[in-house]
């Protein structure tokens, strides 16, 4: 049987192929979750400036109404 040795800090572990495959699948799932979260965060950040601009327009309109009277 092939030995697969993994060294972490000061310890050496022997891993079987099944364990390595499972570890790789977990890493890929975590990567997908992070990517999805980043996409969601980017979407939210794109929406925020529009709302901020909309609020600023209301303030400007209100100020113009107050000043013009």
PDB file of C-alpha atoms in Angstrom:
ATOM      1  CA  UNK A   1       0.000   0.000   0.000  1.00  0.00           C
ATOM      2  CA  UNK A   2       1.203   3.493  -0.784  1.00  0.00           C
ATOM      3  CA  UNK A   3       1.989   5.634   2.189  1.00  0.00           C
ATOM      4  CA  UNK A   4       0.840   9.220   2.077  1.00  0.00           C
ATOM      5  CA  UNK A   5       2.465  11.338   4.733  1.00  0.00           C
ATOM      6  CA  UNK A   6       1.240  14.772   5.711  1.00  0.00           C
ATOM      7  CA  UNK A   7       3.250  17.023   7.948  1.00  0.00           C
ATOM      8  CA  UNK A   8       1.531  19.664  10.057  1.00  0.00           C
ATOM      9  CA  UNK A   9       3.635  21.682  12.450  1.00  0.00           C
ATOM     10  CA  UNK A  10       5.760  19.092  14.287  1.00  0.00           C
ATOM     11  CA  UNK A  11       3.560  16.052  13.634  1.00  0.00           C
ATOM     12  CA  UNK A  12       3.532  13.650  10.688  1.00  0.00           C
ATOM     13  CA  UNK A  13       0.282  11.887   9.805  1.00  0.00           C
ATOM     14  CA  UNK A  14      -0.298   8.938   7.515  1.00  0.00           C
ATOM     15  CA  UNK A  15      -3.470   9.367   5.460  1.00  0.00           C
ATOM     16  CA  UNK A  16      -5.336   6.926   3.302  1.00  0.00           C
ATOM     17  CA  UNK A  17      -6.672   7.980  -0.134  1.00  0.00           C
ATOM     18  CA  UNK A  18     -10.289   7.953   1.087  1.00  0.00           C
ATOM     19  CA  UNK A  19      -9.469  10.434   3.824  1.00  0.00           C
ATOM     20  CA  UNK A  20      -7.614  12.665   1.374  1.00  0.00           C
ATOM     21  CA  UNK A  21     -10.557  12.600  -1.030  1.00  0.00           C
ATOM     22  CA  UNK A  22     -12.961  13.539   1.757  1.00  0.00           C
ATOM     23  CA  UNK A  23     -10.680  16.355   2.893  1.00  0.00           C
ATOM     24  CA  UNK A  24     -10.470  17.706  -0.665  1.00  0.00           C
ATOM     25  CA  UNK A  25     -14.268  17.578  -1.039  1.00  0.00           C
ATOM     26  CA  UNK A  26     -14.663  19.517   2.202  1.00  0.00           C
ATOM     27  CA  UNK A  27     -12.153  22.107   1.030  1.00  0.00           C
ATOM     28  CA  UNK A  28     -14.018  22.534  -2.264  1.00  0.00           C
ATOM     29  CA  UNK A  29     -17.357  22.900  -0.477  1.00  0.00           C
ATOM     30  CA  UNK A  30     -15.917  25.544   1.815  1.00  0.00           C
ATOM     31  CA  UNK A  31     -14.464  27.368  -1.173  1.00  0.00           C
ATOM     32  CA  UNK A  32     -17.863  27.351  -2.911  1.00  0.00           C
ATOM     33  CA  UNK A  33     -19.533  28.701   0.238  1.00  0.00           C
ATOM     34  CA  UNK A  34     -17.019  31.517   0.471  1.00  0.00           C
ATOM     35  CA  UNK A  35     -17.479  32.349  -3.200  1.00  0.00           C
ATOM     36  CA  UNK A  36     -21.278  32.388  -2.853  1.00  0.00           C
ATOM     37  CA  UNK A  37     -21.039  34.610   0.215  1.00  0.00           C
ATOM     38  CA  UNK A  38     -18.730  36.988  -1.649  1.00  0.00           C
ATOM     39  CA  UNK A  39     -21.189  37.160  -4.562  1.00  0.00           C
ATOM     40  CA  UNK A  40     -24.028  37.938  -2.139  1.00  0.00           C
ATOM     41  CA  UNK A  41     -21.955  40.612  -0.418  1.00  0.00           C
ATOM     42  CA  UNK A  42     -21.076  42.161  -3.774  1.00  0.00           C
ATOM     43  CA  UNK A  43     -24.744  42.221  -4.747  1.00  0.00           C
ATOM     44  CA  UNK A  44     -25.683  43.961  -1.489  1.00  0.00           C
ATOM     45  CA  UNK A  45     -22.921  46.510  -1.909  1.00  0.00           C
ATOM     46  CA  UNK A  46     -24.145  47.302  -5.406  1.00  0.00           C
ATOM     47  CA  UNK A  47     -27.632  48.014  -4.069  1.00  0.00           C
ATOM     48  CA  UNK A  48     -26.532  50.300  -1.250  1.00  0.00           C
ATOM     49  CA  UNK A  49     -25.313  53.282  -3.284  1.00  0.00           C
ATOM     50  CA  UNK A  50     -28.647  53.471  -5.103  1.00  0.00           C
ATOM     51  CA  UNK A  51     -30.512  53.719  -1.818  1.00  0.00           C
ATOM     52  CA  UNK A  52     -28.035  56.254  -0.500  1.00  0.00           C
ATOM     53  CA  UNK A  53     -28.416  58.351  -3.643  1.00  0.00           C
ATOM     54  CA  UNK A  54     -32.174  58.111  -3.406  1.00  0.00           C
ATOM     55  CA  UNK A  55     -32.089  59.346   0.186  1.00  0.00           C
ATOM     56  CA  UNK A  56     -29.800  62.198  -0.817  1.00  0.00           C
ATOM     57  CA  UNK A  57     -32.231  63.235  -3.553  1.00  0.00           C
ATOM     58  CA  UNK A  58     -35.083  63.421  -1.041  1.00  0.00           C
ATOM     59  CA  UNK A  59     -32.989  65.623   1.225  1.00  0.00           C
ATOM     60  CA  UNK A  60     -32.060  67.897  -1.669  1.00  0.00           C
ATOM     61  CA  UNK A  61     -35.691  68.180  -2.773  1.00  0.00           C
ATOM     62  CA  UNK A  62     -36.789  68.955   0.764  1.00  0.00           C
ATOM     63  CA  UNK A  63     -34.091  71.624   1.127  1.00  0.00           C
ATOM     64  CA  UNK A  64     -35.083  73.213  -2.171  1.00  0.00           C
ATOM     65  CA  UNK A  65     -38.699  73.351  -1.052  1.00  0.00           C
ATOM     66  CA  UNK A  66     -37.734  74.972   2.231  1.00  0.00           C
ATOM     67  CA  UNK A  67     -35.405  77.492   0.590  1.00  0.00           C
ATOM     68  CA  UNK A  68     -37.813  78.442  -2.205  1.00  0.00           C
ATOM     69  CA  UNK A  69     -40.648  79.322   0.169  1.00  0.00           C
TER      70      UNK A  69
END
